[in-house]
Coordinates of C-alpha atoms in Angstrom, one line a residue:
Chain A
M192 CA -1.9 51.4 1.6
R193 CA -0.4 49.7 -1.1
S194 CA 2.8 50.3 -2.4
N195 CA 3.7 49.9 -6.6
G196 CA 7.1 48.0 -7.0
P197 CA 8.7 44.5 -7.5
I198 CA 7.2 41.8 -5.7
E199 CA 10.1 40.4 -4.0
R200 CA 11.8 43.8 -3.2
D201 CA 12.5 45.9 -0.5
L202 CA 12.8 49.3 -1.8
A203 CA 15.4 50.7 -0.7
G204 CA 15.2 53.9 1.1
S205 CA 11.4 53.4 1.8
A206 CA 9.7 53.7 4.9
V207 CA 10.1 49.6 5.0
S208 CA 13.3 50.0 5.0
G209 CA 15.7 49.1 8.6
G210 CA 17.6 50.4 10.5
D211 CA 15.6 53.9 10.8
A212 CA 13.0 53.7 12.6
G213 CA 13.9 54.8 16.0
G214 CA 11.9 55.1 19.0
A215 CA 8.6 52.7 20.4
V216 CA 7.9 51.9 16.4
G217 CA 11.6 50.7 16.1
D218 CA 11.5 48.6 19.3
A219 CA 8.3 47.2 18.3
R220 CA 9.6 45.6 14.7
E221 CA 13.0 44.6 15.9
A222 CA 10.5 42.6 18.0
E223 CA 8.9 41.3 15.6
F224 CA 11.6 40.7 13.4
Q225 CA 13.1 38.1 17.1
A226 CA 10.1 36.4 17.1
L227 CA 9.5 35.4 13.9
I228 CA 13.4 34.1 13.8
E229 CA 12.6 31.9 17.2
A230 CA 9.6 30.6 15.9
D231 CA 11.8 29.6 12.7
Q232 CA 9.6 31.5 10.3
R233 CA 10.6 33.4 7.4
I234 CA 12.3 36.2 7.1
E235 CA 10.7 37.9 3.4
P236 CA 12.0 41.0 1.5
R237 CA 9.4 43.3 2.5
D238 CA 9.1 42.4 5.7
W239 CA 11.4 44.9 8.2
M240 CA 14.8 43.4 8.9
P241 CA 17.8 44.9 11.1
D242 CA 20.1 46.5 8.4
A243 CA 23.2 44.3 9.9
Y244 CA 21.2 41.5 8.7
R245 CA 20.4 43.2 5.6
K246 CA 24.1 44.1 5.0
T247 CA 25.6 40.5 6.1
L248 CA 23.4 39.0 3.6
I249 CA 24.2 40.5 0.7
R250 CA 27.6 40.0 1.4
Q251 CA 27.1 36.9 1.8
I252 CA 24.4 35.5 -0.8
A253 CA 26.0 38.0 -3.1
Q254 CA 30.4 35.4 -2.7
H255 CA 28.4 32.8 -3.1
A256 CA 26.9 33.8 -6.5
H257 CA 30.2 35.5 -7.3
S258 CA 31.8 32.1 -6.6
E259 CA 29.3 30.9 -9.0
I260 CA 30.2 32.2 -12.2
I261 CA 34.0 32.5 -11.4
G262 CA 33.4 28.7 -10.8
M263 CA 32.4 28.2 -14.5
Q264 CA 36.6 28.8 -15.3
P265 CA 38.1 25.7 -13.6
E266 CA 36.0 23.4 -15.5
G267 CA 35.1 25.5 -18.3
N268 CA 38.6 25.3 -19.5
W269 CA 38.4 21.6 -20.4
I270 CA 35.1 22.1 -22.1
T271 CA 36.8 21.5 -25.4
R272 CA 39.3 19.1 -24.9
A273 CA 36.7 16.5 -22.9
P274 CA 37.5 12.9 -24.1
S275 CA 34.6 11.9 -25.3
L276 CA 31.2 13.6 -26.3
R277 CA 29.1 11.9 -23.6
R278 CA 31.5 14.0 -20.9
K279 CA 31.9 16.5 -23.3
A280 CA 27.3 17.0 -22.5
I281 CA 28.2 16.6 -18.6
L282 CA 30.7 19.1 -18.7
M283 CA 28.6 21.6 -20.6
A284 CA 25.5 20.4 -18.6
K285 CA 27.7 21.6 -15.1
V286 CA 28.8 24.8 -16.9
Q287 CA 25.2 25.8 -17.6
D288 CA 24.1 25.2 -14.3
E289 CA 26.6 27.0 -12.5
A290 CA 25.6 30.5 -14.8
G291 CA 21.9 29.2 -13.3
H292 CA 23.2 29.2 -9.9
G293 CA 24.7 32.4 -9.9
L294 CA 21.9 34.0 -11.4
Y295 CA 19.3 32.0 -8.5
L296 CA 21.5 34.1 -6.3
Y297 CA 21.6 37.3 -7.8
C298 CA 17.5 36.6 -7.9
A299 CA 17.9 36.7 -4.4
A300 CA 20.5 39.2 -3.8
E301 CA 18.7 41.6 -5.4
T302 CA 15.0 41.5 -3.3
L303 CA 16.9 43.1 -0.7
G304 CA 17.8 46.3 -2.6
V305 CA 21.1 46.2 -4.3
D306 CA 20.9 45.7 -8.2
R307 CA 23.1 42.8 -9.8
S308 CA 25.2 45.8 -11.8
E309 CA 26.1 47.1 -7.9
L310 CA 27.1 43.6 -6.6
I311 CA 29.3 43.1 -10.2
D312 CA 31.1 46.0 -10.1
L313 CA 31.9 45.6 -6.6
L314 CA 33.6 41.7 -7.5
H315 CA 35.3 43.7 -10.2
Q316 CA 36.7 46.4 -7.6
G317 CA 37.8 43.8 -5.5
R318 CA 35.6 44.8 -2.9
Q319 CA 33.5 41.3 -2.8
K320 CA 34.9 38.1 -2.4
Y321 CA 34.1 34.4 -4.3
S322 CA 34.9 31.2 -2.8
S323 CA 39.0 30.7 -2.1
I324 CA 38.1 27.0 -4.5
F325 CA 38.3 28.6 -7.4
N326 CA 41.7 30.3 -7.4
Y327 CA 43.1 26.6 -8.2
P328 CA 44.2 25.6 -11.6
T329 CA 42.5 22.5 -13.5
L330 CA 46.1 21.1 -14.7
T331 CA 44.0 17.5 -16.2
Y332 CA 40.8 15.9 -16.9
A333 CA 41.1 14.5 -13.9
D334 CA 40.2 17.9 -11.8
V335 CA 37.0 17.6 -13.4
G336 CA 36.1 14.7 -11.8
A337 CA 37.6 15.9 -8.4
I338 CA 35.9 19.3 -8.2
G339 CA 32.5 17.3 -8.9
W340 CA 33.7 14.7 -6.1
L341 CA 34.9 17.0 -3.2
V342 CA 34.4 20.6 -4.3
D343 CA 31.1 20.0 -4.9
G344 CA 30.5 17.7 -2.1
A345 CA 31.9 20.2 0.2
A346 CA 30.0 22.7 -1.2
I347 CA 26.6 20.8 -1.0
T348 CA 27.9 20.3 2.8
N349 CA 27.7 24.0 2.8
Q350 CA 24.0 24.8 1.1
I351 CA 22.2 22.0 2.4
P352 CA 21.4 24.1 5.6
L353 CA 21.2 27.0 3.9
C354 CA 18.2 25.5 2.8
R355 CA 16.4 26.3 6.2
C356 CA 18.2 29.8 6.1
S357 CA 16.2 32.5 7.9
F358 CA 15.6 34.2 4.9
G359 CA 13.3 33.2 2.2
P360 CA 14.2 34.3 -1.0
Y361 CA 18.4 32.6 -0.1
A362 CA 16.8 29.4 1.4
R363 CA 14.1 29.0 -2.2
A364 CA 17.2 29.6 -4.4
M365 CA 19.3 27.0 -2.1
V366 CA 16.8 24.2 -2.9
R367 CA 16.8 24.9 -6.5
V368 CA 20.6 25.3 -6.1
C369 CA 20.9 21.8 -4.3
K370 CA 18.9 19.5 -6.0
E371 CA 20.5 20.3 -9.8
E372 CA 24.6 20.1 -7.3
S373 CA 23.8 16.3 -6.8
F374 CA 24.1 15.7 -9.8
H375 CA 27.6 17.4 -10.3
Q376 CA 28.8 15.3 -7.5
R377 CA 27.7 11.9 -9.2
Q378 CA 29.3 12.6 -12.3
G379 CA 32.9 13.7 -10.5
F380 CA 32.6 10.5 -8.3
E381 CA 32.0 8.6 -11.3
L382 CA 34.5 10.2 -13.4
L383 CA 37.2 9.4 -10.9
Y384 CA 36.0 5.3 -10.6
A385 CA 36.5 5.4 -14.1
L386 CA 39.6 6.8 -14.4
S387 CA 40.5 4.7 -10.6
H388 CA 39.5 1.7 -12.2
G389 CA 41.3 2.3 -16.1
T390 CA 45.0 1.7 -16.6
P391 CA 47.4 2.3 -13.8
E392 CA 48.4 5.9 -16.1
Q393 CA 44.7 6.8 -15.7
H394 CA 45.1 5.7 -12.2
E395 CA 47.8 8.0 -11.2
M396 CA 46.0 10.6 -13.1
A397 CA 42.8 10.4 -10.4
Q398 CA 44.8 10.0 -7.6
D399 CA 47.1 13.5 -8.4
A400 CA 44.0 15.2 -8.6
V401 CA 42.9 14.1 -5.4
N402 CA 46.0 14.8 -3.9
R403 CA 45.5 18.4 -5.1
W404 CA 41.7 19.6 -4.2
W405 CA 41.8 17.4 -0.9
W406 CA 42.6 20.0 1.4
P407 CA 41.3 22.6 -0.4
S408 CA 38.1 21.1 -0.7
L409 CA 38.4 20.7 3.2
E410 CA 40.0 24.6 3.7
M411 CA 37.0 26.0 1.7
L412 CA 34.2 25.9 4.6
G413 CA 36.3 28.3 6.2
P414 CA 38.3 29.6 9.0
P415 CA 38.5 27.5 12.1
D416 CA 35.4 28.1 14.6
T417 CA 37.9 29.6 16.7
E418 CA 38.5 32.3 14.2
S419 CA 35.3 32.8 12.4
T420 CA 34.6 36.3 12.4
H421 CA 30.9 36.3 10.8
S422 CA 29.3 32.4 12.9
A423 CA 27.6 33.5 15.9
Q424 CA 25.9 36.4 14.7
S425 CA 25.1 34.8 11.9
M426 CA 23.9 31.4 13.8
A427 CA 21.5 34.1 16.3
W428 CA 19.5 35.3 12.7
G429 CA 19.4 32.0 11.5
I430 CA 21.8 32.3 8.7
K431 CA 24.1 30.1 9.3
R432 CA 23.1 26.5 10.8
F433 CA 26.4 24.9 11.4
S434 CA 29.5 26.2 12.7
N435 CA 32.6 25.8 9.9
D436 CA 33.9 22.8 11.8
E437 CA 31.0 21.2 12.4
L438 CA 30.5 21.2 8.2
R439 CA 33.6 20.1 8.0
Q440 CA 33.4 17.2 10.0
R441 CA 30.2 16.2 8.3
F442 CA 31.8 16.7 4.9
V443 CA 35.4 14.2 5.8
D444 CA 32.8 11.8 7.2
M445 CA 30.7 12.0 3.7
V446 CA 34.1 11.5 1.3
A447 CA 36.1 9.3 3.5
P448 CA 34.5 5.9 3.2
Q449 CA 33.7 7.4 -0.4
A450 CA 37.6 7.5 -1.2
V451 CA 37.9 3.9 -0.3
V452 CA 35.7 2.9 -3.3
L453 CA 37.4 4.8 -5.8
D454 CA 40.3 3.1 -4.2
L455 CA 41.8 6.8 -3.9
V456 CA 44.0 7.5 -1.0
P457 CA 43.4 11.1 0.5
P458 CA 46.8 12.6 1.3
D459 CA 46.2 12.9 4.6
P460 CA 48.0 10.6 7.2
A461 CA 46.0 11.4 10.2
L462 CA 42.3 10.2 8.5
R463 CA 41.9 7.6 10.1
W464 CA 37.6 6.1 11.7
N465 CA 37.7 6.8 15.1
E466 CA 35.1 4.1 17.0
E467 CA 34.5 6.7 19.9
R468 CA 34.0 9.6 18.9
G469 CA 31.9 8.5 15.6
H470 CA 33.4 10.5 13.7
Y471 CA 36.6 10.4 11.4
D472 CA 40.2 12.1 13.0
F473 CA 41.7 13.8 10.2
G474 CA 44.8 16.1 10.1
P475 CA 45.6 20.2 10.8
C476 CA 43.9 22.1 7.7
D477 CA 46.8 25.0 6.3
F478 CA 44.4 27.8 7.6
E479 CA 47.5 29.9 6.8
E480 CA 46.9 29.2 3.3
L481 CA 43.2 29.9 3.2
R482 CA 43.7 33.2 4.0
R483 CA 46.9 34.0 1.1
V484 CA 44.1 32.6 -1.2
V485 CA 41.1 34.2 0.3
S486 CA 43.3 37.9 0.2
G487 CA 44.2 37.2 -3.5
D488 CA 47.3 35.3 -3.4
G489 CA 46.3 32.1 -4.5
P490 CA 47.3 30.4 -7.8
C491 CA 44.8 31.9 -10.4
N492 CA 43.5 34.9 -8.5
R493 CA 44.2 37.6 -10.8
Q494 CA 43.6 35.5 -14.1
R495 CA 40.2 34.6 -12.7
A496 CA 39.5 38.1 -11.9
A497 CA 40.7 39.5 -15.3
H498 CA 38.7 36.6 -17.0
H499 CA 35.0 37.9 -15.8
L500 CA 36.8 40.9 -15.9
K501 CA 37.2 40.3 -19.9
A502 CA 34.1 38.7 -20.1
H503 CA 32.2 40.7 -19.3
E504 CA 33.3 44.2 -21.2
D505 CA 33.5 41.8 -24.3
G506 CA 29.6 41.1 -23.9
A507 CA 28.9 44.8 -23.7
W508 CA 28.0 44.9 -26.5
V509 CA 25.3 42.7 -26.6
R510 CA 23.3 44.2 -24.1
A511 CA 23.4 47.6 -25.9
A512 CA 22.2 45.5 -28.5
A513 CA 19.1 44.2 -27.2
A514 CA 18.9 47.0 -25.3
A515 CA 18.5 49.8 -28.7
Y516 CA 16.7 47.1 -30.3
A517 CA 14.2 46.6 -27.4
A518 CA 13.6 50.7 -26.7
K519 CA 12.6 50.6 -31.0
H520 CA 11.0 48.3 -31.0
A521 CA 8.6 49.1 -27.7
A522 CA 8.8 52.8 -29.5
S523 CA 7.7 51.9 -32.4
A524 CA 4.5 49.7 -30.7
A525 CA 3.8 53.1 -28.7
A526 CA 3.4 54.5 -32.5
Chain B
M32 CA 22.6 53.2 -19.6
T33 CA 22.5 51.0 -16.2
E34 CA 21.6 47.8 -16.2
E35 CA 18.3 48.9 -14.4
A36 CA 17.6 51.0 -16.8
A37 CA 18.6 48.8 -19.9
A38 CA 17.7 45.5 -18.6
P39 CA 14.7 45.8 -15.9
L40 CA 13.7 43.6 -13.3
W41 CA 10.8 40.5 -14.7
E42 CA 9.6 38.5 -12.6
V43 CA 8.6 34.7 -13.6
F44 CA 6.2 32.3 -13.1
I45 CA 6.0 28.8 -14.2
R46 CA 3.3 26.2 -14.7
S47 CA 5.3 22.9 -13.6
K48 CA 2.7 20.9 -15.3
R49 CA -0.9 20.7 -16.6
G50 CA -3.4 21.1 -14.2
L51 CA -1.6 23.3 -11.7
S52 CA -1.1 27.1 -11.9
H53 CA 1.9 29.3 -12.6
N54 CA 3.9 30.0 -9.7
H55 CA 6.2 32.6 -9.2
V56 CA 9.9 31.0 -9.3
G57 CA 11.9 34.0 -9.3
S58 CA 13.3 37.4 -11.6
L59 CA 15.6 37.8 -13.7
H60 CA 16.7 41.1 -15.9
A61 CA 16.1 41.2 -19.9
P62 CA 15.7 44.3 -21.7
D63 CA 12.5 42.8 -23.7
A64 CA 9.8 40.3 -22.7
E65 CA 10.9 38.2 -25.6
M66 CA 14.3 38.3 -24.3
A67 CA 13.0 37.8 -20.4
L68 CA 10.9 34.4 -21.5
R69 CA 14.0 33.0 -23.7
N70 CA 16.3 33.8 -20.7
A71 CA 13.7 32.6 -18.0
R72 CA 13.3 29.3 -20.1
D73 CA 17.5 28.7 -19.9
V74 CA 17.5 29.6 -16.1
Y75 CA 14.6 27.9 -15.0
T76 CA 13.5 24.9 -16.7
R77 CA 16.8 23.4 -17.8
R78 CA 15.5 20.1 -16.1
M79 CA 11.8 19.7 -17.7
E80 CA 10.4 21.6 -14.6
G81 CA 7.9 24.0 -17.0
V82 CA 5.5 23.3 -19.7
S83 CA 4.6 27.5 -19.7
I84 CA 6.4 31.0 -18.5
W85 CA 5.2 34.1 -17.6
V86 CA 7.3 37.0 -17.7
V87 CA 5.7 40.2 -15.7
P88 CA 7.7 43.1 -15.5
S89 CA 8.4 43.4 -11.7
A90 CA 7.8 47.3 -11.3
T91 CA 4.0 46.4 -12.5
I92 CA 3.6 44.4 -9.6
T93 CA 1.6 45.9 -6.7
A94 CA 1.9 44.5 -3.4
S95 CA 0.0 44.9 0.1
S96 CA 2.4 46.0 2.3
P97 CA 3.9 44.2 5.1
D98 CA 2.9 46.9 7.4
E99 CA -0.4 46.4 7.6
K100 CA -0.9 42.6 7.4
D101 CA -2.5 42.5 10.3
S102 CA -5.3 44.8 9.9
F103 CA -5.4 43.9 6.2
F104 CA -6.2 39.7 6.6
D105 CA -8.1 41.1 9.8
P106 CA -11.5 40.4 8.6
A107 CA -10.5 36.7 7.9
A108 CA -9.3 35.9 11.7
D109 CA -12.3 36.0 13.6
K110 CA -14.6 34.0 11.4
P111 CA -13.7 30.7 12.6
Y112 CA -18.1 29.5 11.0
R113 CA -16.3 29.3 8.2
H114 CA -14.3 26.0 8.8
P115 CA -16.3 22.9 8.6
T116 CA -14.4 22.0 11.7
F117 CA -16.7 24.9 13.3
Y118 CA -19.9 23.0 13.5
S119 CA -20.2 19.8 15.4
I120 CA -22.0 16.9 14.6
P121 CA -23.4 13.7 16.3
K122 CA -21.0 10.7 16.3
E123 CA -23.3 8.4 14.5
V124 CA -23.1 10.4 11.8
Q125 CA -20.2 9.1 10.0
Q126 CA -19.1 10.4 6.9
L127 CA -20.1 14.9 6.2

C-alpha cells in the first residue's frame, strides 16, 4: 500500500507510471489528470500523467538545465580578466548561480524518473539541446553587461510564466531561479550604464556588445508561433502560458525604453512605439539563423560541447575518489 | 560505476530561520552525507536562505501513494465538527 523510494520521484516502470494504464482505469486517471490541469492545480511527480506529458517535460527541463550549465562558459571566459575586484566578485557569483540553476533543474527533471547522468550523456551525444544563445562568443567585457541585460532579460521574460507551470517541481525550481536572476539582469544593466557613460571608447564598446546580442536575444525566445512545433500541446497542458511571439513582444516592450536610459541604440531601424497597439513595433528576426544555430552550426557550438565534455571527463577522478572515500568509510562504520 | 550508485540522491530540508521548521527544498547527488551537506549549502543557501540543513537519503523515505489518496485521507473528510466554524454562537458573544 505504500511505496518505499525517493519522496519526489516517480519510480519508472511502477504502477504509478503513465501510459500503460489501459481501459477504464486508464480513462479515469486521464480524466483526473485533465481535471487537475483545468482547475489550474499542480501535477506532482508521483501522480499519474500521460507519457507524452512526461516526455515533453523531461525534454524541456533537461534542455533548460543544460542551458544553465553551458551558459557558464561565455561569461566564465571573462572571470580572470574582470576589470576590478568588484566586477570579478559579481561575475563569479553570477556564474555560480548558473551552476545552481542547472542543479535545481536537473533535480526537477529527476523527479520524472530519469537520472542526471543519463541527461548529461544525451547532451554529450548531441541528442538533447541547450539554448541557441550560448553559441555566440563573448568578445569584450561589455558582453558580460549585454548578456545580463538582454540575455538574462529574455530568460526572465520566459521564466516568470514558468513559475506557474503545471508541473510542481519545475514551477518551484523556477521560483528560485527567477528570484536570483533579477540580480543578473541588474548587474548587466549597471555594467552597460557605467560603460555607456564612460569614455567614448567605452561607450562604443557597450554599443558594439548591444549590436551583437540584440537579435540573438530576441531569437532565443523561440521560432515564430506559426512554426513552433511544441507550443499548442504545451499550452493545453499548462506547461507554457504564453506563445513565443507574445513573450518576444513583452521582452521588447521591457528593454526598448531601458535602451534610452542606457543611451545605447538597438540595431533595429524599425523599432518604435506604436500608440495604436500600445506596444513597440520591431523588425523581423532572422529565424533562419536561429535554425542554423540550434541545429549545431552557430559560431561556438563545437567549442561549447567539447568544453563541457572535457570538464566532465577531467572531473571523473574527483567523483571516483569521493565515491571510494564514501565506500571505505561506510565499510569501516559497518565493521 | 553509475552516477546513481557512486553518488546517490539526497533530499534536502532547510530551516530558513530560528523558530521555523525544516522545509523540503529539493534534492542533489552526493557520495556521502557529509558531501551532501556541503553540496546542499552551496546549492541551496547561497543567499543565507538557511540556518540549518538536513539531508536524507531519498531511498529511505516512505511515502503515501497518490493512488490511494482518497481512501487514505477519507477519515478526516466527514468530520466538520473538528473545525471551530462548525459551531454557531449567538451574535452577542463577540469573541469566542
